[in-house]
CSV table of C-alpha atoms in Angstrom, one decimal:
chain,number,residue,atom,x,y,z
A,1,MET,CA,67.0,103.0,72.6
A,2,ALA,CA,68.9,105.8,70.9
A,3,GLN,CA,69.0,105.9,67.1
A,4,GLY,CA,72.7,105.0,67.0
A,5,GLN,CA,72.0,101.9,69.1
A,6,LEU,CA,69.1,100.9,66.9
A,7,GLN,CA,71.4,101.2,63.8
A,8,ALA,CA,74.1,99.1,65.5
A,9,SER,CA,71.6,96.4,66.5
A,10,LYS,CA,70.2,96.2,63.0
A,11,LEU,CA,73.7,96.0,61.5
A,12,GLU,CA,74.6,93.2,63.9
A,13,THR,CA,71.5,91.3,62.9
A,14,LEU,CA,72.2,91.7,59.2
A,15,ALA,CA,75.9,90.7,59.6
A,16,ALA,CA,74.8,87.5,61.5
A,17,ARG,CA,72.4,86.7,58.7
A,18,LEU,CA,75.1,87.2,56.0
A,19,GLN,CA,77.5,85.1,58.0
A,20,GLU,CA,75.0,82.2,57.6
A,21,LEU,CA,74.8,82.7,53.9
A,22,LEU,CA,78.5,82.9,53.0
A,23,THR,CA,80.0,80.1,51.0
A,24,ASP,CA,83.3,79.4,52.7
A,25,GLU,CA,85.5,80.0,55.7
A,26,PHE,CA,87.6,82.7,54.0
A,27,SER,CA,84.4,84.7,53.4
A,28,THR,CA,83.3,84.4,57.1
A,29,GLN,CA,86.7,85.6,58.2
A,30,VAL,CA,86.7,88.6,55.9
A,31,LEU,CA,83.2,89.6,57.1
A,32,SER,CA,84.2,89.2,60.7
A,33,GLY,CA,87.3,91.3,60.2
A,34,SER,CA,85.4,94.0,58.4
A,35,MET,CA,82.8,94.2,61.1
A,36,MET,CA,85.6,94.4,63.8
A,37,ALA,CA,87.2,97.3,62.0
A,38,LEU,CA,83.9,99.2,61.8
A,39,TRP,CA,83.2,98.9,65.6
A,40,VAL,CA,86.5,100.6,66.4
A,41,THR,CA,84.8,104.0,66.7
A,42,ALA,CA,88.0,105.8,67.7
A,43,ASN,CA,89.7,104.9,64.5
A,44,PRO,CA,89.1,107.6,61.8
A,45,LEU,CA,89.8,105.0,59.1
A,46,ARG,CA,87.2,102.5,60.3
A,47,LEU,CA,84.8,103.0,57.4
A,48,SER,CA,87.8,102.7,55.0
A,49,HIS,CA,88.9,99.5,56.5
A,50,PHE,CA,85.4,98.1,56.6
A,51,SER,CA,84.8,99.1,52.9
A,52,ALA,CA,88.0,97.5,51.8
A,53,GLY,CA,87.2,94.2,53.4
A,54,LEU,CA,83.6,94.2,52.2
A,55,ARG,CA,84.5,95.1,48.7
A,56,GLU,CA,86.9,92.2,48.5
A,57,LEU,CA,84.2,90.0,49.9
A,58,TYR,CA,81.8,91.1,47.2
A,59,GLY,CA,84.5,90.3,44.6
A,60,HIS,CA,85.4,87.0,46.0
A,61,THR,CA,81.8,85.9,46.2
A,62,LEU,CA,80.9,86.9,42.7
A,63,HIS,CA,84.0,85.1,41.3
A,64,THR,CA,83.1,82.0,43.3
A,65,VAL,CA,79.4,81.8,42.2
A,66,ALA,CA,80.1,83.0,38.7
A,67,PRO,CA,83.4,81.7,37.3
A,68,ASP,CA,84.5,83.2,34.0
A,69,ASP,CA,84.2,80.1,31.8
A,70,GLU,CA,80.6,79.3,33.1
A,71,VAL,CA,79.4,82.9,32.6
A,72,LYS,CA,80.9,83.1,29.1
A,73,SER,CA,79.2,79.7,28.2
A,74,CYS,CA,75.7,81.2,28.7
A,75,GLU,CA,73.6,81.9,25.7
A,76,TRP,CA,72.8,85.4,27.0
A,77,PHE,CA,76.5,86.3,27.4
A,78,SER,CA,78.1,89.0,25.2
A,79,ALA,CA,81.3,90.8,25.9
A,80,GLU,CA,80.9,94.0,27.9
A,81,THR,CA,84.5,94.6,28.9
A,82,GLN,CA,87.6,95.3,26.9
A,83,ASP,CA,89.3,92.1,27.9
A,84,GLY,CA,86.2,90.0,27.3
A,85,ARG,CA,85.9,88.8,30.8
A,86,PRO,CA,82.4,88.9,32.5
A,87,SER,CA,81.4,92.2,33.9
A,88,ARG,CA,80.1,92.6,37.5
A,89,ARG,CA,76.6,92.8,36.3
A,90,GLN,CA,77.0,89.6,34.3
A,91,ARG,CA,78.4,87.8,37.4
A,92,ILE,CA,75.5,89.0,39.5
A,93,ARG,CA,73.1,87.8,36.8
A,94,PHE,CA,74.8,84.4,36.6
A,95,GLY,CA,75.0,84.0,40.3
A,96,ILE,CA,71.2,84.4,40.6
A,97,GLN,CA,70.0,82.6,37.4
A,98,GLY,CA,72.8,80.7,35.8
A,99,GLY,CA,72.1,80.2,32.1
A,100,LEU,CA,68.3,80.9,32.5
A,101,SER,CA,67.1,83.6,30.3
A,102,ASP,CA,65.6,86.8,31.8
A,103,GLU,CA,62.2,85.7,30.3
A,104,ALA,CA,62.4,82.4,32.1
A,105,VAL,CA,63.3,84.0,35.4
A,106,ALA,CA,60.4,86.4,35.0
A,107,ALA,CA,58.1,83.5,34.3
A,108,LEU,CA,59.2,82.0,37.6
A,109,GLY,CA,58.0,85.1,39.4
A,110,VAL,CA,61.5,86.3,40.3
A,111,GLU,CA,62.4,90.0,40.2
A,112,SER,CA,66.1,90.3,39.8
A,113,ASN,CA,66.7,93.6,38.0
A,114,GLU,CA,66.6,95.7,41.1
A,115,ILE,CA,69.3,93.7,43.0
A,116,HIS,CA,71.6,94.1,40.0
A,117,GLY,CA,71.6,97.9,40.2
A,118,GLU,CA,71.7,97.9,44.0
A,119,MET,CA,74.8,95.7,44.2
A,120,LEU,CA,76.7,97.7,41.6
A,121,ALA,CA,75.9,100.9,43.4
A,122,VAL,CA,77.1,99.5,46.7
A,123,ILE,CA,80.3,98.2,45.2
A,124,ASP,CA,81.0,101.7,43.8
A,125,GLN,CA,80.4,103.2,47.2
A,126,LEU,CA,82.7,100.7,48.8
A,127,SER,CA,85.4,101.6,46.3
A,128,LYS,CA,84.9,105.3,47.1
A,129,PHE,CA,85.3,104.8,50.9
A,130,THR,CA,88.3,102.3,50.4
A,131,HIS,CA,90.4,105.1,49.1
A,132,VAL,CA,91.4,107.4,52.0
A,133,ARG,CA,90.6,111.0,51.2
A,134,PRO,CA,89.6,113.9,53.4
A,135,ASN,CA,86.0,113.4,52.6
A,136,THR,CA,86.1,109.7,53.4
A,137,ILE,CA,87.5,110.3,56.9
A,138,GLU,CA,85.1,112.9,58.0
A,139,VAL,CA,82.0,110.6,58.0
A,140,ALA,CA,79.7,110.9,60.9
A,141,PRO,CA,79.2,107.7,62.9
A,142,GLU,CA,75.5,107.5,62.1
A,143,GLU,CA,76.2,107.9,58.4
A,144,ALA,CA,79.0,105.3,58.5
A,145,GLU,CA,76.8,102.7,60.2
A,146,ALA,CA,73.8,103.5,57.9
A,147,PHE,CA,76.0,102.9,54.9
A,148,ALA,CA,77.3,99.7,56.4
A,149,CYS,CA,73.8,98.5,57.0
A,150,ASP,CA,72.9,99.2,53.4
A,151,ALA,CA,76.0,97.4,52.1
A,152,VAL,CA,75.4,94.3,54.2
A,153,ALA,CA,71.6,94.3,53.6
A,154,THR,CA,72.3,94.4,49.8
A,155,PHE,CA,74.6,91.4,50.1
A,156,VAL,CA,71.9,89.5,52.0
A,157,ALA,CA,69.4,90.4,49.4
A,158,PHE,CA,71.6,89.0,46.7
A,159,PHE,CA,71.7,85.6,48.3
A,160,GLU,CA,68.0,85.7,49.0
A,161,THR,CA,67.3,86.5,45.4
A,162,LEU,CA,69.5,83.6,44.4
A,163,GLU,CA,67.5,81.3,46.6
A,164,GLU,CA,64.2,82.8,45.4
A,165,CYS,CA,65.2,81.8,41.8
A,166,ARG,CA,65.8,78.2,42.9
A,167,ARG,CA,62.5,78.1,44.8
A,168,GLY,CA,60.8,79.3,41.6
A,169,VAL,CA,62.4,76.4,39.7
A,170,ARG,CA,61.3,73.9,42.4
A,171,ARG,CA,57.7,75.2,42.2
A,172,ALA,CA,57.8,74.9,38.4
A,173,VAL,CA,59.0,71.3,38.3
A,174,GLU,CA,57.8,69.6,41.5
A,175,TYR,CA,54.9,67.7,40.0
A,176,ALA,CA,56.9,66.7,36.9
A,177,VAL,CA,59.7,65.5,39.2
A,178,ASN,CA,57.3,63.3,41.1
A,179,ASP,CA,56.0,61.8,37.9
A,180,HIS,CA,59.5,61.3,36.5
A,181,ALA,CA,60.7,59.7,39.8
A,182,LEU,CA,57.8,57.2,39.6
A,183,GLU,CA,58.7,56.4,36.0
A,184,VAL,CA,62.4,55.9,36.8
A,185,PHE,CA,61.8,53.6,39.8
A,186,THR,CA,59.0,51.5,38.2
A,187,GLN,CA,60.5,51.0,34.8
A,188,GLU,CA,63.9,49.8,35.9
A,189,MET,CA,64.9,46.6,37.8
A,190,PHE,CA,67.0,47.5,40.9
A,191,SER,CA,69.3,44.7,42.1
A,192,GLU,CA,69.2,46.0,45.7
A,193,ILE,CA,65.5,45.4,45.7
A,194,ASP,CA,65.4,42.3,43.5
A,195,ILE,CA,67.7,40.2,45.8
A,196,LEU,CA,65.3,40.6,48.7
A,197,SER,CA,62.6,38.3,47.4
A,198,THR,CA,61.5,35.9,44.6
A,199,ARG,CA,59.8,38.7,42.8
A,200,SER,CA,59.7,42.4,43.6
A,201,ALA,CA,57.9,45.5,42.3
A,202,VAL,CA,57.9,49.2,43.1
A,203,ASP,CA,54.4,50.4,43.8
A,204,GLY,CA,55.0,54.1,44.3
A,205,VAL,CA,57.3,56.9,45.4
A,206,GLN,CA,56.9,59.7,47.8
A,207,ILE,CA,59.1,62.8,47.4
A,208,GLY,CA,60.7,64.0,50.6
A,209,SER,CA,62.9,66.8,49.3
A,210,LEU,CA,63.8,68.4,46.0
A,211,GLU,CA,67.0,70.5,45.8
A,212,ILE,CA,68.4,72.5,43.0
A,213,THR,CA,72.0,71.8,43.5
A,214,SER,CA,73.2,74.2,40.7
A,215,ILE,CA,72.0,76.2,37.8
A,216,GLY,CA,74.8,76.1,35.3
A,217,PRO,CA,75.2,77.8,31.8
A,218,ALA,CA,73.3,74.9,30.1
A,219,LEU,CA,71.9,72.6,32.7
A,220,VAL,CA,69.9,72.7,36.0
A,221,ASN,CA,70.9,69.9,38.3
A,222,TYR,CA,68.4,68.3,40.7
A,223,ARG,CA,68.8,66.2,43.8
A,224,VAL,CA,65.6,64.3,44.9
A,225,THR,CA,65.2,62.2,48.0
A,226,GLY,CA,62.2,60.3,49.3
A,227,ASP,CA,60.9,56.8,49.8
A,228,VAL,CA,60.0,54.0,47.4
A,229,TYR,CA,57.2,51.7,48.3
A,230,VAL,CA,57.8,48.1,47.3
A,231,GLU,CA,56.1,44.7,47.2
A,232,LEU,CA,58.2,41.7,47.9
A,233,SER,CA,56.8,38.3,46.9
A,234,TYR,CA,58.1,35.0,48.2
A,235,GLY,CA,57.2,31.7,46.5
A,236,SER,CA,56.2,30.7,43.0
A,237,LYS,CA,52.8,31.2,41.4
A,238,SER,CA,51.8,27.6,42.4
A,239,ASP,CA,52.9,28.4,46.0
A,240,PHE,CA,50.4,31.3,46.0
A,241,GLN,CA,47.7,29.1,44.5
A,242,ARG,CA,48.2,26.7,47.4
A,243,ASP,CA,48.3,29.6,49.9
A,244,MET,CA,52.0,28.9,50.6
A,245,GLY,CA,53.3,32.2,49.2
A,246,ALA,CA,53.9,35.5,51.1
A,247,GLU,CA,54.0,39.2,50.3
A,248,ILE,CA,55.6,42.0,52.2
A,249,ARG,CA,55.0,45.6,51.6
A,250,THR,CA,57.6,48.0,52.9
A,251,ASP,CA,59.5,51.1,51.9
A,252,PHE,CA,63.1,52.2,51.5
A,253,PRO,CA,64.7,55.7,51.1
A,254,PHE,CA,66.0,56.7,47.7
A,255,LEU,CA,68.2,59.2,46.1
A,256,LEU,CA,67.8,60.5,42.5
A,257,THR,CA,70.0,63.0,40.8
A,258,MET,CA,69.3,64.3,37.3
A,259,SER,CA,69.5,67.4,35.1
A,260,ALA,CA,67.5,69.3,32.6
A,261,PRO,CA,68.3,72.0,30.0
A,262,VAL,CA,67.9,75.6,31.2
A,263,GLY,CA,65.5,76.2,28.4
A,264,ALA,CA,63.3,73.1,29.3
A,265,LEU,CA,63.3,72.6,33.0
A,266,LYS,CA,61.1,69.5,32.9
A,267,ALA,CA,63.0,67.7,30.1
A,268,PHE,CA,64.8,65.5,32.7
A,269,GLN,CA,67.9,63.6,31.5
A,270,ASP,CA,70.7,61.4,32.9
A,271,PRO,CA,68.8,60.1,35.9
A,272,ASN,CA,71.0,58.4,38.5
A,273,PRO,CA,68.8,56.6,41.0
A,274,SER,CA,69.8,54.5,44.0
A,275,ILE,CA,67.8,52.8,46.8
A,276,ASP,CA,69.1,52.3,50.3
A,277,THR,CA,68.1,48.9,51.6
A,278,SER,CA,70.5,48.8,54.5
A,279,SER,CA,67.6,48.8,57.0
A,280,TRP,CA,66.7,45.3,55.7
A,281,TYR,CA,70.0,44.0,57.0
A,282,ASP,CA,70.1,45.8,60.3
A,283,ASP,CA,71.5,44.0,63.4
A,284,GLY,CA,68.2,43.9,65.2
A,285,ASP,CA,68.4,47.3,66.7
A,286,SER,CA,65.5,48.6,64.6
A,287,GLU,CA,62.0,48.5,66.0
A,288,ASP,CA,60.6,47.5,62.6
A,289,ASP,CA,59.6,43.9,62.3
A,290,ASN,CA,59.7,42.9,58.6
A,291,PHE,CA,57.6,39.8,59.2
A,292,ALA,CA,54.9,41.9,60.7
A,293,LYS,CA,54.5,43.4,57.2
A,294,ILE,CA,53.5,40.1,55.6
A,295,THR,CA,50.1,40.7,54.1
A,296,ASP,CA,49.4,37.4,52.3
A,297,TYR,CA,50.1,33.7,52.9
């Protein structure tokens, strides 16, 4: 395969990956249009059209993931522009780490400084090629596609660094989340469980997924799902003494949302737990037999 074909194949792969990462339909349309413009090799302005589209996509994405008010609410923010609005570098920083300090990000094992410089350099180059000048028309096809590869790859790297930061937070808090979920579900009485039996108790929890839904200027928001294991008792104490009581052990899915300060990722607050017991009331389509779970008479 010729060098040009290899470059085109790499670019198509990168563009497909970026398409998966973009946050809205507008963004996917802008990327598609930019790529279509680049593939019209007979058009001397193809790199200019591609650069104009991708530069706008960079701008739209940074303003979406890093709104002015949220960036300016971060402890690390200080004005770098004449009008006081966040700079591109600050938007990139917030998009990746929210209000987390650089020290906290480094402690998570995330290297973000490199992507800051790379994105700024790419945006400057996109601006250069957007403005039609004699030196921006006479760009060899191989050079144009190499630049396009770099521009798209840097965009992908931004999203991957953003996700790497969230993975770092998940690793840092996963054991504490498990302990806190157990505390939440065992220390409260849940009506959806309580109505199923004479007495009920949550024996344990198993975390299925932990998602960082957002890293804001002051708080990290978590979404936790999994299963709670419960013991349902039927009958009074005297019924059990006469071997007339019954116990069923079963499990139900749960959802728990909560947050923590960016400076104390394990200091969970405002828990909002819920347990889905709808399977208990199914119409008989389920293969589970609740009575088969009876462990004591």
